[in-house]
Amino acid sequence: MTAATSSNTAAADWRFRRQRWLSEVFDQPASVRGVAVLRIVLGPSVIWHLRPFLADALGGVTYHDRFQQPWWSWFPNAPAGLYVALLWIGVAAAVLMTVGLWSRTATWAAFAVVAYNLFLSQTHFHHNRAFLVILLAGVALCDNGRSLSLDALRRPPSDDRALVWPMWLLRFEAAAVYFASGFSKLIDSDWVSGRVLHDRAVRYQNEVRDALGDALADPVLEVVTARAFHWVLSPAAVATELFIAFGLWFRRTRLAAVWVAVAFHVGIEVSAHVQVFSVIAIGALAMWAVPSTRDRTLVTPSRWVGWLDWMARFDTTVVPGASWCMVDRDGTVLEGREARRFVRTRLPATFPFSRFWRYR
Amino acid sequence: MANGYRDSHNYFAFQPFNESSTYAVELVRVLDDGQRVPVANGRWEGYDWNELIDWGPLRSPWHQRHAFSGVDAVLDFLDNALNWVADNTPGDTETLYFEATVTYYRNARGPYVTVIRSHERDLGDP
């Protein structure tokens, strides 16, 4: 084969792959189960996000009564009564999102309320709120009520498939968030050298002492306030975010990236107050599941698989006394302990404790 | 996201925990006759800074505070907050403008000092 022929073949192969990917993104319906899982996570998150605004409103205080910094002079300001009503509409929409009643309309309503509240004043801005608005928009763009919803119970659809280009938008957005956070720190010499985190650790050591008590806090603080510790921790944090940003895109690294992301968000939640960010970011990881359902067959003696298979990875048959047997998408058959271990890697609740690296 | 590299607030740029900077404010009222009156604990003429502002990052700024989203963002918020207070304290008939002397540490380097003033208020005819 000549070099020119090889080059032509590679170009044709690349064109074919690109066309197949574009078709997969824009034309082919696929399961919206992951989007539905995210919708269910976002519902309570919207309520949790609106909670402080509602608490103030119940005390007779709205954004009109405190310092505000408008984004744009033309942006409409709701009178206090209408503003409070909008907050409650947001809560109602979030409840409907969670149970999946009028799912798509409810998601749009929740998006409208959260976005309106965010853009009333720059003092309402937090990164987690911006991420929440973007996720709500993405979920609303998708026909998310076809699965895990009262809508699907009331009027069962033929299947749980719909166009999933919004899911790809959400994947891009989620990866971009990790990349933006990691890259901005990578090019900041104060951050990557550990200066920023060390200074915070030193400044907030009293909170650690209050939380843990002197006996436990002393050895912990000896480590976390040491300058050398942050020479390692800060580059590791940057590498973690960049690994998640890129690792999510590739099949061979995806499960590892999801595991690292879960651990990363749990770590942040323990050490900092980030409002709804940890919950919605972990929920958004559902976007990275392959958008097809029940395409592995499983025979199992256990009922717990059915209860924990939130992403509908398995077409499960429970046979009391049977041994485990799982047939993968490519026809690979796993039996006994191997099948059980594989199943654990595909159930969200058991995934963090599974041997996911053996079954990519 | 690219805009976040030139925007002091990093809006929508997803750059959390970007600085460990701190700041503290010495707030004074400058009266029509030029007299400078310190605003002790944020209280003056029946007003309370914390009640007026009622926003965590600018609460009790006379104590050393963490600079939410970085020093540049806090200085911008503080500038707007001084103007907002000047516009929303009609019972204060003495203050011509507010002045905040901000002492800050950027990622533990400093101190640096800068002065921010509100716009002048219309006190009416004497």
CSV table of N, CA, C and O in Angstrom, one decimal, chain B residues 19-90:
chain,number,residue,atom,x,y,z
B,19,GLU,N,-8.6,32.8,44.8
B,19,GLU,CA,-7.6,33.5,45.6
B,19,GLU,C,-7.9,33.2,47.1
B,19,GLU,O,-9.0,32.8,47.4
B,20,SER,N,-6.9,33.4,47.9
B,20,SER,CA,-7.0,33.3,49.3
B,20,SER,C,-6.9,34.7,49.9
B,20,SER,O,-6.7,34.8,51.1
B,21,SER,N,-7.2,35.7,49.1
B,21,SER,CA,-7.0,37.1,49.6
B,21,SER,C,-7.9,37.5,50.7
B,21,SER,O,-9.0,37.0,50.8
B,22,THR,N,-7.5,38.5,51.4
B,22,THR,CA,-8.3,39.1,52.5
B,22,THR,C,-8.3,40.6,52.4
B,22,THR,O,-7.5,41.2,51.7
B,23,TYR,N,-9.3,41.2,53.1
B,23,TYR,CA,-9.4,42.7,53.0
B,23,TYR,C,-10.1,43.1,54.3
B,23,TYR,O,-10.7,42.4,55.0
B,24,ALA,N,-9.8,44.4,54.7
B,24,ALA,CA,-10.5,45.0,55.8
B,24,ALA,C,-10.7,46.5,55.4
B,24,ALA,O,-9.9,47.1,54.7
B,25,VAL,N,-11.8,47.1,55.9
B,25,VAL,CA,-12.2,48.4,55.5
B,25,VAL,C,-12.3,49.3,56.7
B,25,VAL,O,-12.8,49.0,57.7
B,26,GLU,N,-11.8,50.5,56.5
B,26,GLU,CA,-12.0,51.6,57.5
B,26,GLU,C,-12.9,52.6,56.8
B,26,GLU,O,-12.5,53.3,55.9
B,27,LEU,N,-14.1,52.6,57.3
B,27,LEU,CA,-15.2,53.4,56.7
B,27,LEU,C,-15.4,54.7,57.4
B,27,LEU,O,-15.5,54.8,58.6
B,28,VAL,N,-15.4,55.8,56.6
B,28,VAL,CA,-15.7,57.1,57.2
B,28,VAL,C,-16.7,57.9,56.4
B,28,VAL,O,-16.9,57.6,55.2
B,29,ARG,N,-17.4,58.7,57.1
B,29,ARG,CA,-18.4,59.6,56.5
B,29,ARG,C,-17.7,61.0,56.3
B,29,ARG,O,-17.1,61.5,57.3
B,30,VAL,N,-17.7,61.6,55.2
B,30,VAL,CA,-17.1,62.9,55.0
B,30,VAL,C,-18.3,63.9,54.9
B,30,VAL,O,-19.2,63.7,54.0
B,31,LEU,N,-18.3,64.8,55.8
B,31,LEU,CA,-19.5,65.7,55.9
B,31,LEU,C,-19.3,66.9,55.0
B,31,LEU,O,-18.2,67.1,54.4
B,32,ASP,N,-20.3,67.7,54.9
B,32,ASP,CA,-20.3,68.8,53.9
B,32,ASP,C,-19.1,69.8,54.3
B,32,ASP,O,-18.6,70.4,53.4
B,33,ASP,N,-18.8,69.9,55.6
B,33,ASP,CA,-17.7,70.9,56.0
B,33,ASP,C,-16.4,70.2,55.9
B,33,ASP,O,-15.4,70.8,56.4
B,34,GLY,N,-16.3,69.0,55.4
B,34,GLY,CA,-15.0,68.3,55.2
B,34,GLY,C,-14.6,67.5,56.4
B,34,GLY,O,-13.6,66.8,56.4
B,35,GLN,N,-15.4,67.5,57.5
B,35,GLN,CA,-15.1,66.7,58.7
B,35,GLN,C,-15.2,65.3,58.3
B,35,GLN,O,-16.1,64.8,57.6
B,36,ARG,N,-14.3,64.4,58.8
B,36,ARG,CA,-14.3,63.0,58.6
B,36,ARG,C,-14.7,62.3,59.8
B,36,ARG,O,-14.1,62.4,60.9
B,37,VAL,N,-15.8,61.6,59.8
B,37,VAL,CA,-16.4,60.9,60.9
B,37,VAL,C,-16.3,59.4,60.7
B,37,VAL,O,-16.9,58.8,59.8
B,38,PRO,N,-15.5,58.7,61.6
B,38,PRO,CA,-15.4,57.2,61.4
B,38,PRO,C,-16.8,56.6,61.7
B,38,PRO,O,-17.6,57.0,62.5
B,39,VAL,N,-17.1,55.5,60.9
B,39,VAL,CA,-18.3,54.8,61.0
B,39,VAL,C,-18.0,53.6,61.9
B,39,VAL,O,-17.6,52.5,61.4
B,40,ALA,N,-18.1,53.7,63.2
B,40,ALA,CA,-17.7,52.7,64.1
B,40,ALA,C,-18.7,51.5,64.1
B,40,ALA,O,-19.9,51.7,64.2
B,41,ASN,N,-18.2,50.3,63.9
B,41,ASN,CA,-19.0,49.1,63.8
B,41,ASN,C,-20.1,49.2,62.8
B,41,ASN,O,-21.2,48.5,62.9
B,42,GLY,N,-19.9,50.0,61.8
B,42,GLY,CA,-20.9,50.1,60.7
B,42,GLY,C,-22.2,50.8,61.1
B,42,GLY,O,-23.2,50.7,60.3
B,43,ARG,N,-22.2,51.6,62.2
B,43,ARG,CA,-23.5,52.2,62.6
B,43,ARG,C,-23.3,53.8,62.5
B,43,ARG,O,-22.3,54.3,63.0
B,44,TRP,N,-24.3,54.4,62.0
B,44,TRP,CA,-24.4,55.9,62.0
B,44,TRP,C,-25.8,56.4,61.7
B,44,TRP,O,-26.6,55.7,61.0
B,45,GLU,N,-26.1,57.4,62.4
B,45,GLU,CA,-27.4,58.1,62.1
B,45,GLU,C,-28.6,57.1,62.1
B,45,GLU,O,-29.5,57.3,61.3
B,46,GLY,N,-28.6,56.1,62.9
B,46,GLY,CA,-29.7,55.2,62.9
B,46,GLY,C,-29.6,54.1,61.8
B,46,GLY,O,-30.5,53.3,61.7
B,47,TYR,N,-28.6,54.1,61.0
B,47,TYR,CA,-28.4,53.1,60.0
B,47,TYR,C,-27.3,52.1,60.4
B,47,TYR,O,-26.5,52.4,61.2
B,48,ASP,N,-27.4,50.9,59.8
B,48,ASP,CA,-26.5,49.8,60.1
B,48,ASP,C,-26.0,49.2,58.8
B,48,ASP,O,-26.8,48.7,58.0
B,49,TRP,N,-24.7,49.2,58.6
B,49,TRP,CA,-24.1,48.8,57.4
B,49,TRP,C,-24.6,47.3,57.1
B,49,TRP,O,-25.0,47.0,55.9
B,50,ASN,N,-24.5,46.4,58.1
B,50,ASN,CA,-24.9,45.0,57.8
B,50,ASN,C,-26.3,44.9,57.4
B,50,ASN,O,-26.7,44.0,56.6
B,51,GLU,N,-27.2,45.7,58.0
B,51,GLU,CA,-28.6,45.6,57.7
B,51,GLU,C,-28.9,46.1,56.3
B,51,GLU,O,-29.7,45.6,55.5
B,52,LEU,N,-28.2,47.2,55.9
B,52,LEU,CA,-28.4,47.8,54.6
B,52,LEU,C,-27.8,46.8,53.5
B,52,LEU,O,-28.5,46.6,52.5
B,53,ILE,N,-26.6,46.4,53.7
B,53,ILE,CA,-26.0,45.6,52.7
B,53,ILE,C,-26.5,44.1,52.7
B,53,ILE,O,-26.9,43.6,51.6
B,54,ASP,N,-26.5,43.5,53.9
B,54,ASP,CA,-27.1,42.2,54.1
B,54,ASP,C,-26.7,41.2,53.0
B,54,ASP,O,-27.5,40.5,52.4
B,55,TRP,N,-25.4,41.2,52.8
B,55,TRP,CA,-24.8,40.2,51.8
B,55,TRP,C,-23.4,39.7,52.4
B,55,TRP,O,-22.6,40.6,52.7
B,56,GLY,N,-23.3,38.5,52.5
B,56,GLY,CA,-22.2,37.8,53.2
B,56,GLY,C,-20.8,38.4,52.9
B,56,GLY,O,-20.1,38.8,53.8
B,57,PRO,N,-20.4,38.5,51.6
B,57,PRO,CA,-19.1,38.9,51.3
B,57,PRO,C,-18.7,40.3,51.8
B,57,PRO,O,-17.5,40.6,51.9
B,58,LEU,N,-19.7,41.2,52.0
B,58,LEU,CA,-19.4,42.5,52.4
B,58,LEU,C,-19.9,42.8,53.9
B,58,LEU,O,-20.0,43.9,54.3
B,59,ARG,N,-20.2,41.7,54.5
B,59,ARG,CA,-20.7,41.9,55.9
B,59,ARG,C,-19.5,42.2,56.9
B,59,ARG,O,-18.5,41.6,56.7
B,60,SER,N,-19.7,43.1,57.8
B,60,SER,CA,-18.7,43.4,58.8
B,60,SER,C,-17.3,43.6,58.2
B,60,SER,O,-16.4,43.0,58.6
B,61,PRO,N,-17.2,44.5,57.2
B,61,PRO,CA,-15.9,44.6,56.5
B,61,PRO,C,-14.8,45.3,57.4
B,61,PRO,O,-13.7,45.4,56.9
B,62,TRP,N,-15.2,45.8,58.5
B,62,TRP,CA,-14.2,46.4,59.4
B,62,TRP,C,-13.3,45.4,60.1
B,62,TRP,O,-12.3,45.7,60.6
B,63,HIS,N,-13.8,44.1,60.0
B,63,HIS,CA,-12.9,43.0,60.4
B,63,HIS,C,-12.3,42.4,59.2
B,63,HIS,O,-12.7,42.6,58.0
B,64,GLN,N,-11.1,41.7,59.3
B,64,GLN,CA,-10.5,41.2,58.2
B,64,GLN,C,-11.4,40.0,57.6
B,64,GLN,O,-11.8,39.1,58.3
B,65,ARG,N,-11.7,40.1,56.3
B,65,ARG,CA,-12.6,39.2,55.7
B,65,ARG,C,-12.0,38.5,54.5
B,65,ARG,O,-11.1,39.1,53.8
B,66,HIS,N,-12.4,37.3,54.2
B,66,HIS,CA,-12.0,36.7,52.9
B,66,HIS,C,-12.6,37.4,51.7
B,66,HIS,O,-13.7,37.8,51.8
B,67,ALA,N,-11.7,37.6,50.7
B,67,ALA,CA,-12.2,38.4,49.5
B,67,ALA,C,-12.9,37.4,48.6
B,67,ALA,O,-12.2,36.7,47.8
B,68,PHE,N,-14.2,37.4,48.6
B,68,PHE,CA,-15.0,36.5,47.8
B,68,PHE,C,-14.8,36.8,46.3
B,68,PHE,O,-14.8,37.9,45.8
B,69,SER,N,-14.4,35.7,45.6
B,69,SER,CA,-14.0,35.8,44.2
B,69,SER,C,-12.8,36.7,43.9
B,69,SER,O,-12.6,37.1,42.8
B,70,GLY,N,-12.1,37.0,44.9
B,70,GLY,CA,-10.8,37.8,44.7
B,70,GLY,C,-10.9,39.2,45.1
B,70,GLY,O,-12.0,39.8,45.2
B,71,VAL,N,-9.8,39.8,45.3
B,71,VAL,CA,-9.7,41.2,45.7
B,71,VAL,C,-10.4,42.2,44.7
B,71,VAL,O,-11.2,43.1,45.1
B,72,ASP,N,-10.1,42.0,43.4
B,72,ASP,CA,-10.7,42.9,42.4
B,72,ASP,C,-12.2,42.9,42.4
B,72,ASP,O,-12.8,43.9,42.2
B,73,ALA,N,-12.8,41.7,42.6
B,73,ALA,CA,-14.2,41.6,42.6
B,73,ALA,C,-14.8,42.3,43.9
B,73,ALA,O,-15.8,43.0,43.8
B,74,VAL,N,-14.1,42.1,45.0
B,74,VAL,CA,-14.6,42.8,46.2
B,74,VAL,C,-14.5,44.3,46.1
B,74,VAL,O,-15.4,45.0,46.5
B,75,LEU,N,-13.4,44.8,45.5
B,75,LEU,CA,-13.3,46.3,45.4
B,75,LEU,C,-14.4,46.8,44.5
B,75,LEU,O,-14.9,47.9,44.8
B,76,ASP,N,-14.7,46.1,43.4
B,76,ASP,CA,-15.8,46.5,42.6
B,76,ASP,C,-17.2,46.5,43.3
B,76,ASP,O,-17.9,47.5,43.2
B,77,PHE,N,-17.4,45.4,44.1
B,77,PHE,CA,-18.7,45.4,44.8
B,77,PHE,C,-18.7,46.5,45.9
B,77,PHE,O,-19.7,47.1,46.1
B,78,LEU,N,-17.6,46.7,46.5
B,78,LEU,CA,-17.5,47.7,47.6
B,78,LEU,C,-17.8,49.1,47.0
B,78,LEU,O,-18.5,49.9,47.6
B,79,ASP,N,-17.2,49.4,45.8
B,79,ASP,CA,-17.5,50.6,45.1
B,79,ASP,C,-19.0,50.9,44.9
B,79,ASP,O,-19.5,51.9,45.2
B,80,ASN,N,-19.6,49.8,44.4
B,80,ASN,CA,-21.1,49.9,44.1
B,80,ASN,C,-21.9,50.0,45.4
B,80,ASN,O,-22.9,50.6,45.5
B,81,ALA,N,-21.4,49.3,46.4
B,81,ALA,CA,-22.1,49.3,47.7
B,81,ALA,C,-22.1,50.6,48.3
B,81,ALA,O,-23.1,51.1,48.9
B,82,LEU,N,-20.9,51.3,48.2
B,82,LEU,CA,-20.9,52.7,48.8
B,82,LEU,C,-21.9,53.6,48.1
B,82,LEU,O,-22.6,54.4,48.8
B,83,ASN,N,-21.9,53.5,46.8
B,83,ASN,CA,-22.9,54.3,46.1
B,83,ASN,C,-24.3,54.0,46.4
B,83,ASN,O,-25.2,54.8,46.6
B,84,TRP,N,-24.6,52.6,46.6
B,84,TRP,CA,-25.9,52.2,46.9
B,84,TRP,C,-26.3,52.7,48.3
B,84,TRP,O,-27.5,53.2,48.5
B,85,VAL,N,-25.4,52.7,49.3
B,85,VAL,CA,-25.7,53.2,50.6
B,85,VAL,C,-25.9,54.7,50.5
B,85,VAL,O,-26.9,55.2,51.2
B,86,ALA,N,-25.1,55.4,49.8
B,86,ALA,CA,-25.3,56.8,49.6
B,86,ALA,C,-26.7,57.2,49.1
B,86,ALA,O,-27.3,58.2,49.5
B,87,ASP,N,-27.2,56.3,48.2
B,87,ASP,CA,-28.5,56.5,47.6
B,87,ASP,C,-29.7,56.1,48.5
B,87,ASP,O,-30.8,56.4,48.2
B,88,ASN,N,-29.4,55.2,49.4
B,88,ASN,CA,-30.5,54.6,50.2
B,88,ASN,C,-30.5,54.9,51.7
B,88,ASN,O,-31.0,54.1,52.5
B,89,THR,N,-29.9,56.1,52.0
B,89,THR,CA,-29.9,56.5,53.4
B,89,THR,C,-30.5,57.9,53.5
B,89,THR,O,-29.8,58.9,53.9
B,90,PRO,N,-31.8,58.1,53.2
B,90,PRO,CA,-32.3,59.5,53.1
B,90,PRO,C,-32.3,60.2,54.5
B,90,PRO,O,-32.4,61.4,54.6
